[in-house]
Short mmCIF file of C-alpha atoms in Angstrom, two decimals:
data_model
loop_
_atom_site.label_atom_id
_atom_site.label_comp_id
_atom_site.label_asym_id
_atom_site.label_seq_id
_atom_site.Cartn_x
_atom_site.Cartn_y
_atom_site.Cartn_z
CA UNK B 532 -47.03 20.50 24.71
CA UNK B 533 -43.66 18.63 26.18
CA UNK B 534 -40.74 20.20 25.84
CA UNK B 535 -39.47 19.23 22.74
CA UNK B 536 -35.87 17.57 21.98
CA UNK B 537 -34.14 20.12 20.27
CA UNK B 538 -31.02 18.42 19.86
CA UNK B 539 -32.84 16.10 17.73
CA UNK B 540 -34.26 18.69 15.55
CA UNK B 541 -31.11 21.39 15.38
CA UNK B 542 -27.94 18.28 15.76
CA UNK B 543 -27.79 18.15 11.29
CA UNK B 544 -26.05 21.81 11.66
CA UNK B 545 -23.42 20.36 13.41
CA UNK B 546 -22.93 17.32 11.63
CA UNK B 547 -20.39 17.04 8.95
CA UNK B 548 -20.02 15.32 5.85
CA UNK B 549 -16.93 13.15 6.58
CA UNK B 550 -15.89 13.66 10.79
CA UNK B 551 -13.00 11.00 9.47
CA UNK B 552 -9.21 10.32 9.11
CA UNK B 553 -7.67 8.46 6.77
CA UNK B 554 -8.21 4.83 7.93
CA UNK B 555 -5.42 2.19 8.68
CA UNK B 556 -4.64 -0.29 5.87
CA UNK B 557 -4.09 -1.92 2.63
CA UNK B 558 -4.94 0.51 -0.38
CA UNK B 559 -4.43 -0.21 -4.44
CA UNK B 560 -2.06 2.53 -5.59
CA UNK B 561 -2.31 1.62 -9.47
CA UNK B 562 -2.08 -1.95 -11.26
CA UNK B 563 1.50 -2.59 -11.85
CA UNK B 564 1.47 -2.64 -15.53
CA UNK B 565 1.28 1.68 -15.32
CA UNK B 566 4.36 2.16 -13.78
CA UNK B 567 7.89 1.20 -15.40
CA UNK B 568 10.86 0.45 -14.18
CA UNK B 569 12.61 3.69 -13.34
CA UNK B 570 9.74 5.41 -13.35
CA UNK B 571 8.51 8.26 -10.86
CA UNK B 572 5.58 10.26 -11.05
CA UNK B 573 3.09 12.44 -7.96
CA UNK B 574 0.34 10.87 -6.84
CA UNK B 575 -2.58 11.96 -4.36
CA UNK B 576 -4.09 9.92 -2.22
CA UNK B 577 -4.48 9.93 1.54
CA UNK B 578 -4.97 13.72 1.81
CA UNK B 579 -2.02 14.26 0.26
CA UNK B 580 1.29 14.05 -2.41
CA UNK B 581 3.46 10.74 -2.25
CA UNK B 582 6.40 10.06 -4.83
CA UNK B 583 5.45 6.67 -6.59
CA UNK B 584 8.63 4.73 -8.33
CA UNK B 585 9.87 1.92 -9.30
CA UNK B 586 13.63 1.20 -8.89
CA UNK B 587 15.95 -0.76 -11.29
CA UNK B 588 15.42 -3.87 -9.77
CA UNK B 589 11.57 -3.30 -10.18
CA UNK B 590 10.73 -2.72 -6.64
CA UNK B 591 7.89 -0.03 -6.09
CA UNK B 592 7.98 3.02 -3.54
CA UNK B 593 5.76 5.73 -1.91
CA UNK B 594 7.38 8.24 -0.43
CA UNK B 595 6.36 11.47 0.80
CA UNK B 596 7.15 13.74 -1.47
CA UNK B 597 9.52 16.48 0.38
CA UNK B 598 12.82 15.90 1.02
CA UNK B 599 14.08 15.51 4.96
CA UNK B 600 17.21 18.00 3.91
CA UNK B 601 16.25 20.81 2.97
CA UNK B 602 12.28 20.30 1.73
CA UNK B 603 12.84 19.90 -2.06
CA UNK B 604 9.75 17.89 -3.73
CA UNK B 605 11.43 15.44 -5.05
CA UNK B 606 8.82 14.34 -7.59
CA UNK B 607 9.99 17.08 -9.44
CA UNK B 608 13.29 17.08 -11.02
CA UNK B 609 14.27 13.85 -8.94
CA UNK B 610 15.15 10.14 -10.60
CA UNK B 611 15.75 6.78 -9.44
CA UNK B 612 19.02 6.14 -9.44
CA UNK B 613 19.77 2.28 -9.41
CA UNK B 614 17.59 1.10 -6.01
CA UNK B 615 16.87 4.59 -4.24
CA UNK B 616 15.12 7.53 -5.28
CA UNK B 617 16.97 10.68 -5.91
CA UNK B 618 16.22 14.03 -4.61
CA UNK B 619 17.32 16.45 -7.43
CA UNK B 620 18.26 19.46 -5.07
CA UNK B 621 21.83 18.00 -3.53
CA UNK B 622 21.53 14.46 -4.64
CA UNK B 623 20.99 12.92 -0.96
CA UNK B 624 19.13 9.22 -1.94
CA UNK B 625 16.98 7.24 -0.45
CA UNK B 626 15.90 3.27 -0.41
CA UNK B 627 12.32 2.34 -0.86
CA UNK B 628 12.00 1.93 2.48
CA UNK B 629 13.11 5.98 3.18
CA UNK B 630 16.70 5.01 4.30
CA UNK B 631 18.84 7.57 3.57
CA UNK B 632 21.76 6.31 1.74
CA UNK B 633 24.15 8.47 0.26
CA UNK B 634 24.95 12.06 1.25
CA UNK B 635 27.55 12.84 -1.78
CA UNK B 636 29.26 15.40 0.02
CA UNK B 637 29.27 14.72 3.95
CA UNK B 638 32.11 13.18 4.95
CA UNK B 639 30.24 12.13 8.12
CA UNK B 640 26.46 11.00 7.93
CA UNK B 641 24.33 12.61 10.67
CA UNK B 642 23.86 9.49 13.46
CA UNK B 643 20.09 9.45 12.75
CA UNK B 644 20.48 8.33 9.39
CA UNK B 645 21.80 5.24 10.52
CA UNK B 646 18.94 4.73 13.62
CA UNK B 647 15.90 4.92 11.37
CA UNK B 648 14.39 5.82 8.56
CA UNK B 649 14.11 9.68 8.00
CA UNK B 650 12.14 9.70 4.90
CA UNK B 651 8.40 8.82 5.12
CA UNK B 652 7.70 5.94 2.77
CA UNK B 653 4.13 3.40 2.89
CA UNK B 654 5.25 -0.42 2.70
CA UNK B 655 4.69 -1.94 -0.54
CA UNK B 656 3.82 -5.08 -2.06
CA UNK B 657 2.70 -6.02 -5.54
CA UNK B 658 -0.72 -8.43 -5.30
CA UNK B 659 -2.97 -9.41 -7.84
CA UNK B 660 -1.52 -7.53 -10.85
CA UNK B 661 -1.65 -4.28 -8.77
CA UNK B 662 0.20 -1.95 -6.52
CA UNK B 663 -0.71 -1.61 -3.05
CA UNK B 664 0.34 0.79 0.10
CA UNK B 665 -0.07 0.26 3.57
CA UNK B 666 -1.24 3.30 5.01
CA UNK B 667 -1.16 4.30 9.29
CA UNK B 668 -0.79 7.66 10.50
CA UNK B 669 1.41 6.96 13.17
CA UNK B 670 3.82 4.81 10.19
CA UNK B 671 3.29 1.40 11.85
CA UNK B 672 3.97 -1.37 9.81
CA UNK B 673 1.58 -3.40 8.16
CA UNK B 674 -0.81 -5.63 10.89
CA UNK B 675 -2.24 -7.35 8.48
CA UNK B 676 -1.79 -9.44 4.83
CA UNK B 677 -3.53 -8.82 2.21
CA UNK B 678 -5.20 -12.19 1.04
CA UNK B 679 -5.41 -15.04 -1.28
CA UNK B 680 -7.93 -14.50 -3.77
CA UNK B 681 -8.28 -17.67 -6.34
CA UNK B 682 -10.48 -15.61 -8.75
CA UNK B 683 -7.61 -13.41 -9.97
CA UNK B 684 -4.63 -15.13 -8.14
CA UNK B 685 -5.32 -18.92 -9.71
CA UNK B 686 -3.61 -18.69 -13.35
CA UNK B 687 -6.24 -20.79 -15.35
CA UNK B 688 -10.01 -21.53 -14.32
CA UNK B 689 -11.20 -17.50 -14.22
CA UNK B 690 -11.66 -14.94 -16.84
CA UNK B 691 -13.60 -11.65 -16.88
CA UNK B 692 -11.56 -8.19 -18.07
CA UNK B 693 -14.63 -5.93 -17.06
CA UNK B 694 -12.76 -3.08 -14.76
CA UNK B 695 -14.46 -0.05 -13.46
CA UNK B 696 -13.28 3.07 -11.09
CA UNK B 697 -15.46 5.47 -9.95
CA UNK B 698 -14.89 8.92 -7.70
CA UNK B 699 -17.22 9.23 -4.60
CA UNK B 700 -17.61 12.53 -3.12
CA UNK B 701 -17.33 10.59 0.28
CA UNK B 702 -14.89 8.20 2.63
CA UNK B 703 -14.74 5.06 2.77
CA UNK B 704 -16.25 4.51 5.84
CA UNK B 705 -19.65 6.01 4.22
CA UNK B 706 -19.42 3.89 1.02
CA UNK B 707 -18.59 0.77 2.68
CA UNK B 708 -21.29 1.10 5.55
CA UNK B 709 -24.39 -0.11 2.63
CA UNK B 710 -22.98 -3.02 3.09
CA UNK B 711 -24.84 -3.63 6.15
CA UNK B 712 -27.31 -1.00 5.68
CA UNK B 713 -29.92 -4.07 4.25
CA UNK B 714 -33.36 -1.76 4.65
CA UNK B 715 -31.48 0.72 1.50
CA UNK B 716 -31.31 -2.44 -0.57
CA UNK B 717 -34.77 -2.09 -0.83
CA UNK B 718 -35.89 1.21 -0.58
CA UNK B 719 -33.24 2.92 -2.67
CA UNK B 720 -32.29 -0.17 -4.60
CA UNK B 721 -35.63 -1.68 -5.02
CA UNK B 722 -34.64 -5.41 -4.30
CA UNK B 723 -37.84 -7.50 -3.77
CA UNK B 724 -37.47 -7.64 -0.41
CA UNK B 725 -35.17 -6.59 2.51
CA UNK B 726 -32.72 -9.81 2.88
CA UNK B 727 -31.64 -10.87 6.20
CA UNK B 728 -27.83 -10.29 6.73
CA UNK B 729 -25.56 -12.04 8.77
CA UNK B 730 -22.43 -10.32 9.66
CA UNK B 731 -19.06 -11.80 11.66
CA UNK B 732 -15.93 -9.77 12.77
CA UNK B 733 -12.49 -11.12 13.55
CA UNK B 734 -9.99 -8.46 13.72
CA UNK B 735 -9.48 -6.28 10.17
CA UNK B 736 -11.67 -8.92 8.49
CA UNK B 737 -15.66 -8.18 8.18
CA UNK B 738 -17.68 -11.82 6.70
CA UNK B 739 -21.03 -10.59 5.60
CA UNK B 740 -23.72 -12.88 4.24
CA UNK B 741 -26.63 -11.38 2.69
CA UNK B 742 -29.70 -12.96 1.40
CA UNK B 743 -28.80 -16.16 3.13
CA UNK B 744 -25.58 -16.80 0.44
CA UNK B 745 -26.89 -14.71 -2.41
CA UNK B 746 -24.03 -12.02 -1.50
CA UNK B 747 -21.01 -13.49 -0.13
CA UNK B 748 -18.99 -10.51 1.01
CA UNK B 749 -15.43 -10.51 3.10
CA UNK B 750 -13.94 -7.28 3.99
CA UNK B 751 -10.01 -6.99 4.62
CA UNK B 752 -10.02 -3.76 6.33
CA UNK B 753 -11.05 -0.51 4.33
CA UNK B 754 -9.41 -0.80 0.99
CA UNK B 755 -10.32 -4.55 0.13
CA UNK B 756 -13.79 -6.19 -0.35
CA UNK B 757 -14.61 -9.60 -2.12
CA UNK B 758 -17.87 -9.98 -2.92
CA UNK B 759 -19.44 -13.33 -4.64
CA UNK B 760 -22.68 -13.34 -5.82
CA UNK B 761 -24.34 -16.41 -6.05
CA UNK B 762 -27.75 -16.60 -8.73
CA UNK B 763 -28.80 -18.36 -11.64
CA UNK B 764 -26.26 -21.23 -10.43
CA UNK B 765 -23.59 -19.54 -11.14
CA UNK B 766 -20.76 -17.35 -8.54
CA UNK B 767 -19.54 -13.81 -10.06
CA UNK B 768 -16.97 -12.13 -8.08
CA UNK B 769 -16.72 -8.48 -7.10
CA UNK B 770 -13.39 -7.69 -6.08
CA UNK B 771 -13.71 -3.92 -4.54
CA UNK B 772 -10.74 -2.22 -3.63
CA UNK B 773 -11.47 1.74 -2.77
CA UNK B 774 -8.78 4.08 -2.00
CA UNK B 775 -8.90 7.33 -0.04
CA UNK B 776 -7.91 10.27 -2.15
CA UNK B 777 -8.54 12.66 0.60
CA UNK B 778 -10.81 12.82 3.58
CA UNK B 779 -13.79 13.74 1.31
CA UNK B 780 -13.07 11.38 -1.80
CA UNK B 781 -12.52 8.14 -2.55
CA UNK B 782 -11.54 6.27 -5.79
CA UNK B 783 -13.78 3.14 -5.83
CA UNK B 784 -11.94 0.41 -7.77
CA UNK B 785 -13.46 -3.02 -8.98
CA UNK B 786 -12.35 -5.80 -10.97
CA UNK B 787 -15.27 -8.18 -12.07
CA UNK B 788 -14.08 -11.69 -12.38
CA UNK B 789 -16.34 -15.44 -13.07
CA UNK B 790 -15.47 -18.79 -13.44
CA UNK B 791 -14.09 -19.51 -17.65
CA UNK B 792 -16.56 -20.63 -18.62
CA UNK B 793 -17.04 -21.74 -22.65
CA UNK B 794 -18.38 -18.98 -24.90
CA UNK B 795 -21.96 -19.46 -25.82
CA UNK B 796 -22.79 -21.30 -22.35
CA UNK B 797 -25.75 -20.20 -20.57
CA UNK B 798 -23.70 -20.58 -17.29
CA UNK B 799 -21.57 -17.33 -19.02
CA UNK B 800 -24.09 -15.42 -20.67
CA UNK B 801 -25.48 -15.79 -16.63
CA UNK B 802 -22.15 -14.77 -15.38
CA UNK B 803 -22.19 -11.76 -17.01
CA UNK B 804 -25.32 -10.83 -16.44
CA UNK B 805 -25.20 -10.97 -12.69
CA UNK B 806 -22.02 -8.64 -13.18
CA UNK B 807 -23.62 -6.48 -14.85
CA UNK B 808 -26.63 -6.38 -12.11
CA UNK B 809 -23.61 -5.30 -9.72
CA UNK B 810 -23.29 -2.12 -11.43
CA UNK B 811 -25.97 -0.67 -13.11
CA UNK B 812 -29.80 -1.77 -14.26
CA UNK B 813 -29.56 -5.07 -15.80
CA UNK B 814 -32.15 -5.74 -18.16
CA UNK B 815 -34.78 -7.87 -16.58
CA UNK B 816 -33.69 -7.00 -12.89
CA UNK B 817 -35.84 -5.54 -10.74
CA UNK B 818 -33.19 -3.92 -8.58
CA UNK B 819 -30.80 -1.47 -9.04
CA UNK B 820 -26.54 -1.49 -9.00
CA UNK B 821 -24.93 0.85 -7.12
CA UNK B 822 -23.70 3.28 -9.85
CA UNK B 823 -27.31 4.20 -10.72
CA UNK B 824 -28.25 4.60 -7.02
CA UNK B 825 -26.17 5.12 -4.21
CA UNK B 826 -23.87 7.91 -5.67
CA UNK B 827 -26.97 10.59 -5.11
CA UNK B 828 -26.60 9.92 -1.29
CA UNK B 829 -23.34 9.09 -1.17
CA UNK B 830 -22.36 12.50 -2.80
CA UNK B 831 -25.04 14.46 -0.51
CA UNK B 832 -25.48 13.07 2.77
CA UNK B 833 -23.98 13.78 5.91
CA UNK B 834 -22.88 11.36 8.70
CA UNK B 835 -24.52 11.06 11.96
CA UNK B 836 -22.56 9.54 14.57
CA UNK B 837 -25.60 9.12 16.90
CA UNK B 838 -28.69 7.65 13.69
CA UNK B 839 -32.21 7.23 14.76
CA UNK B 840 -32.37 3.28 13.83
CA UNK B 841 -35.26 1.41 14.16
CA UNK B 842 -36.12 -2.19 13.94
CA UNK B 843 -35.33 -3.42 10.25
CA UNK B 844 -32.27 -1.75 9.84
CA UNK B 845 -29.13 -4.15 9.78
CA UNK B 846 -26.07 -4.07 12.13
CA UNK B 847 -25.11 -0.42 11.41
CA UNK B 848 -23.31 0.42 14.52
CA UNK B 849 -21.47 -3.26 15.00
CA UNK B 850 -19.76 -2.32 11.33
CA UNK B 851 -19.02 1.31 13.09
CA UNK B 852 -17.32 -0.42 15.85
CA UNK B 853 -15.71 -2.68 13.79
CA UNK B 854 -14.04 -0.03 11.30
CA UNK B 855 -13.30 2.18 14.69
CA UNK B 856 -10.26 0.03 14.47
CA UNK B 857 -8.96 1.31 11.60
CA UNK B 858 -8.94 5.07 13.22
CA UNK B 859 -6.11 4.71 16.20
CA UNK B 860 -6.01 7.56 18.44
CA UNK B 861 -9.65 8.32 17.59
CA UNK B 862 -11.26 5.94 20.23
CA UNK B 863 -12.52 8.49 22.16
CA UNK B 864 -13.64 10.48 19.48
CA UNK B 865 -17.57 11.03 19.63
CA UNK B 866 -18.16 12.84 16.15
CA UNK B 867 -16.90 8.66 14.72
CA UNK E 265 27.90 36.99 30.68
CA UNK E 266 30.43 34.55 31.14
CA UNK E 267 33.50 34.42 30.50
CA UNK E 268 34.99 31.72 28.22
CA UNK E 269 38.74 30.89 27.41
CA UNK E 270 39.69 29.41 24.55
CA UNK E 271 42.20 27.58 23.06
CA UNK E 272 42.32 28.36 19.05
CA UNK E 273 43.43 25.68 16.14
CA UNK E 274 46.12 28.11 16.01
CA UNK E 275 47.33 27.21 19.47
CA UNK E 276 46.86 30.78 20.39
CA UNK E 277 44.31 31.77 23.92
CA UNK E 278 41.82 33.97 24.36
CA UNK E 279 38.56 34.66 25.99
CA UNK E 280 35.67 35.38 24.88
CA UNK E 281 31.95 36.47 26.49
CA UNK E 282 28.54 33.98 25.93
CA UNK E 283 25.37 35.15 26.73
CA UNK E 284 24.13 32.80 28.94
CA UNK E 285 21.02 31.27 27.83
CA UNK E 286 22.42 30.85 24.85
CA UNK E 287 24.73 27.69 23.36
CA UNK E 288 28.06 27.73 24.02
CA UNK E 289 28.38 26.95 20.17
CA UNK E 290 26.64 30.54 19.35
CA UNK E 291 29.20 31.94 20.89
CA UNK E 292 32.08 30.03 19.84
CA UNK E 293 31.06 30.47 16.24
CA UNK E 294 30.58 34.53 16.34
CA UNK E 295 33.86 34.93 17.78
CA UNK E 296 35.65 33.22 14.63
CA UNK E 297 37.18 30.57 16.19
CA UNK E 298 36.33 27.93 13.31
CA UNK E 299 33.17 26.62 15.46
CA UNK E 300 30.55 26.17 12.24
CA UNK E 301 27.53 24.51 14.11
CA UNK E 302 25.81 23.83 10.49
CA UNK E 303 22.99 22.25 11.81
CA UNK E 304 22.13 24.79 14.72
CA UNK E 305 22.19 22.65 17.64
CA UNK E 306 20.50 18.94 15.64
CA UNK E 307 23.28 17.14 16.55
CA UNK E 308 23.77 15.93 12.62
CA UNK E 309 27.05 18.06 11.30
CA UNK E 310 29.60 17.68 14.15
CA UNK E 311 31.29 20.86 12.88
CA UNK E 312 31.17 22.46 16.85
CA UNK E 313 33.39 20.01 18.64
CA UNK E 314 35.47 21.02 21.76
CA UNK E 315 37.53 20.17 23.94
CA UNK E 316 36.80 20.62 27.54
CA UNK E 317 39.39 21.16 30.09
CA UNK E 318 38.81 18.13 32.62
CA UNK E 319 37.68 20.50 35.82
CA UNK E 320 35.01 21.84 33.74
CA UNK E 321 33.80 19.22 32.01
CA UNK E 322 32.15 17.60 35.22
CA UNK E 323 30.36 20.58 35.90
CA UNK E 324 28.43 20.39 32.15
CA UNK E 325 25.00 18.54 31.76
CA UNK E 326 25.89 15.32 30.58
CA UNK E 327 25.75 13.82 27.44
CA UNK E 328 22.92 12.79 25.87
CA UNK E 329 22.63 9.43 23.79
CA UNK E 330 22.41 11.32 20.34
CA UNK E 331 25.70 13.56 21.66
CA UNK E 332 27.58 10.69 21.54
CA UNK E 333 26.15 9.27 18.70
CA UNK E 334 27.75 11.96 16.80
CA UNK E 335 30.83 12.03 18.66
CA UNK E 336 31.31 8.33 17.93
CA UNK E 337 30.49 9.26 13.82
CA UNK E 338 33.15 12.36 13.79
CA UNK E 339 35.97 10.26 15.58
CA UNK E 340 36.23 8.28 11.69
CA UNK E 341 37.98 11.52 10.97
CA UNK E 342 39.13 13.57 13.65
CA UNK E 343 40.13 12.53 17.08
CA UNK E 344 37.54 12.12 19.75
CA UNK E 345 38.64 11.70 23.33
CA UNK E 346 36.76 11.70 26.45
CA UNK E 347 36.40 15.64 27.08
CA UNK E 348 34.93 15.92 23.69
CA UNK E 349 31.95 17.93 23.67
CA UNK E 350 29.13 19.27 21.01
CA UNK E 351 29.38 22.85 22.47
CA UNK E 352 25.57 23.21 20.51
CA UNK E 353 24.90 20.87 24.01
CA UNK E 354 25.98 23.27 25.95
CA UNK E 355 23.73 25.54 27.63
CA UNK E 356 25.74 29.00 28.80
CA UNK E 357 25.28 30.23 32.58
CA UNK E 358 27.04 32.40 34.72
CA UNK E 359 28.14 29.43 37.23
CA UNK E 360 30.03 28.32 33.81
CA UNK E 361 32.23 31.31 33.86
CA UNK E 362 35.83 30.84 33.03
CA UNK E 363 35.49 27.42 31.29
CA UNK E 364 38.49 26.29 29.65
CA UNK E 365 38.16 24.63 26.50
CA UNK E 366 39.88 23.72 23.26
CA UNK E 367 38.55 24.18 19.83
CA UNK E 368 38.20 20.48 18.05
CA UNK E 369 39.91 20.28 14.93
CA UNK E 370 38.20 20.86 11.64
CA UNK E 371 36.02 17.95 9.92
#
């Protein structure tokens, strides 16, 4: 016998589940109807706490939760108080951007106050009906905008309520790499066939094109995905937008959205028919959605930064390069 | 140690000893003199201020950027002139034995 390659047989005890950080980029927070003006409540995402508000003036803010004084939380016992958030221990406030702007008692502000921001907040903007953060570990500001999107951004011409959120025991990374994993469509999935996929990359944005214009998918970086399906001549829209609760879980988001068609069409009784075929089993498919497959693996599997691929599979390691980006300081990193 | 003289708000002198190795403000603030150094050597209260008698004040590390910052946000209410000092920047060593200096006045 050869000598056999034991790495290959021994390298799953090493792996882990999710070698990760918390990517670079845009993330949905909440939809902006759930949180009021004056409002403040604790959220987790990222791997950990943030203070969500919204100030008198209606302008939303994350900020890490512990105050740059003296460490109070102050998404407990602390208000917005007309533009800035409050902390509740000695009333220093802060601007949705983390400048600190009132000390009520120092008669001089410390110089750094006026240099820079001193309170860790994620930029902001309100898009599509919904909140959403910019998230970098090193604080940069955004490199990127978050897009047009006619299908919930035009005010007449769509319609479609359908909403779902489900929790993935994984990151994002994991979840979003089926997208190019074509052979699972198949296998796990049971489509008829494995369809050819063409993929493009400029910068944060990811075109994929799978089953020559049956899926129609563009990626903004990790926390945005539009997805049109084109079938029974009609396009349904899949507007993904996942958000990293912690290195290990993700919230995946997704608002299902078709042209308005008239009630009692066949083009809308196909409309929602396809959306449902996004999801789950729709009756008469012969393939599955992703709720009633992928979670299993998702949920169970572990990453291997160095697969066995063989011909077949799709473009699996030009979407790891790609979404390398979103990992700064991690280029060097071989467990990504 | 070394040796420090000081002149109090009071107007009245004395010395007293710093460890060296240790801030000038430590010592300045055990010793009563009205020194608070709040922040511990941050450079965000501006409660240690001196005065530094001229001959000594070229033989102290120079001020750093965030020094002066502070300086510059204490002279709204007390009077900053060019031998003003943080004495938290002030790192105590022998050679500075005998350094003359005069306690700021309080913020």
């Amino acid at each position: 016998m050869g000598t056999m390659n034991l790495k290959m047989l021994l390298e799953s005890k090493e792996l882990e589940r999710c070698p990760f950080p918390i990517p670079v980029g845009w993330f949905h927070v909440d939809f902006s109807e759930n949180l009021k003006v004056g409002e403040i409540r604790n959220v987790e995402l990222f791997g950990q706490e943030w203070v969500l508000f919204r100030t008198e003036s209606g302008k939303p803010g994350m900020s890490d939760p512990y105050c740059p004084h003296l460490g109070a939380h102050m998404g407990h016992g602390g208000k917005v108080c007309g533009e800035h958030l409050r902390c509740p221990f000695h009333h220093w406030e802060y601007d949705t951007s983390g400048w600190c702007k009132s000390i009520p008692y120092a008669k001089v502000m410390p110089p750094v106050v006026k240099k820079q921001a001193i309170l860790r907040t994620l930029p902001m903007v309100e898009k599509y009906g919904m909140l959403w953060a910019w998230y970098h570990p090193q604080c940069e500001p955004p490199s990127f905008e978050l897009p047009y999107i006619a299908e919930i951004e035009d005010a007449t011409g769509y319609a479609g309520t359908r909403r779902g959120s489900w929790t993935a025991n994984t990151c994002i990374q994991e979840i979003a790499e089926n997208g190019v994993d074509t052979a699972h469509l198949k296998f796990l999935h049971g489509a008829p066939g494995i369809p050819p996929v063409d993929a493009s990359y400029d910068g944060p944005v990811m075109k994929l094109d799978i089953g020559k214009g049956y899926i129609v998918g563009t990626a903004y970086g990790p926390g945005l995905n539009v997805m049109r399906f084109n079938q029974h001549g009609i396009t349904a829209t899949m507007i993904s937008y996942s958000v990293p609760i912690s290195l290990d879980k993700t919230q995946m988001n997704m608002s299902f959205r078709h042209v308005d068609y008239a009630e009692g069409t066949p083009e809308l009784h196909a409309s929602k028919k396809v959306i449902d075929h996004m999801i789950g089993a729709a009756e008469g498919e012969e393939s599955a959605g992703f709720e009633s497959v992928d979670f299993v693996v998702w949920n169970n599997k572990k990453y291997r930064p160095n697969p066995l691929l063989c011909d077949g599979d799709g473009p699996v390691l030009q979407f790891r390069k790609w979404f390398k980006q979103f990992y700064p300081g991690q280029e060097d990193s071989t467990k990504i | 140690m070394a040796r420090v003289h000081i002149k109090g708000r009071d107007g009245i002198e004395l010395d007293i000893d710093a460890l060296p190795g240790t801030a000038l403000m430590d010592a300045l603030r055990d010793a009563n003199t009205g020194v608070e150094g709040t922040c511990g050597g941050m450079m965000s209260c501006g409660t240690c201020h001196v005065y530094v008698q001229a001959d000594w004040l070229v033989r102290l590390p120079a001020k750093s950027q965030d020094e002066a910052d502070m300086l510059e946000a204490i002279a709204e209410i007390v009077t900053v002139k060019p031998e003003s000092r943080l004495s938290c920047q002030i790192p105590m060593t022998e050679e500075l034995s005998g350094l003359h200096l005069e306690i700021g006045p309080p913020t």
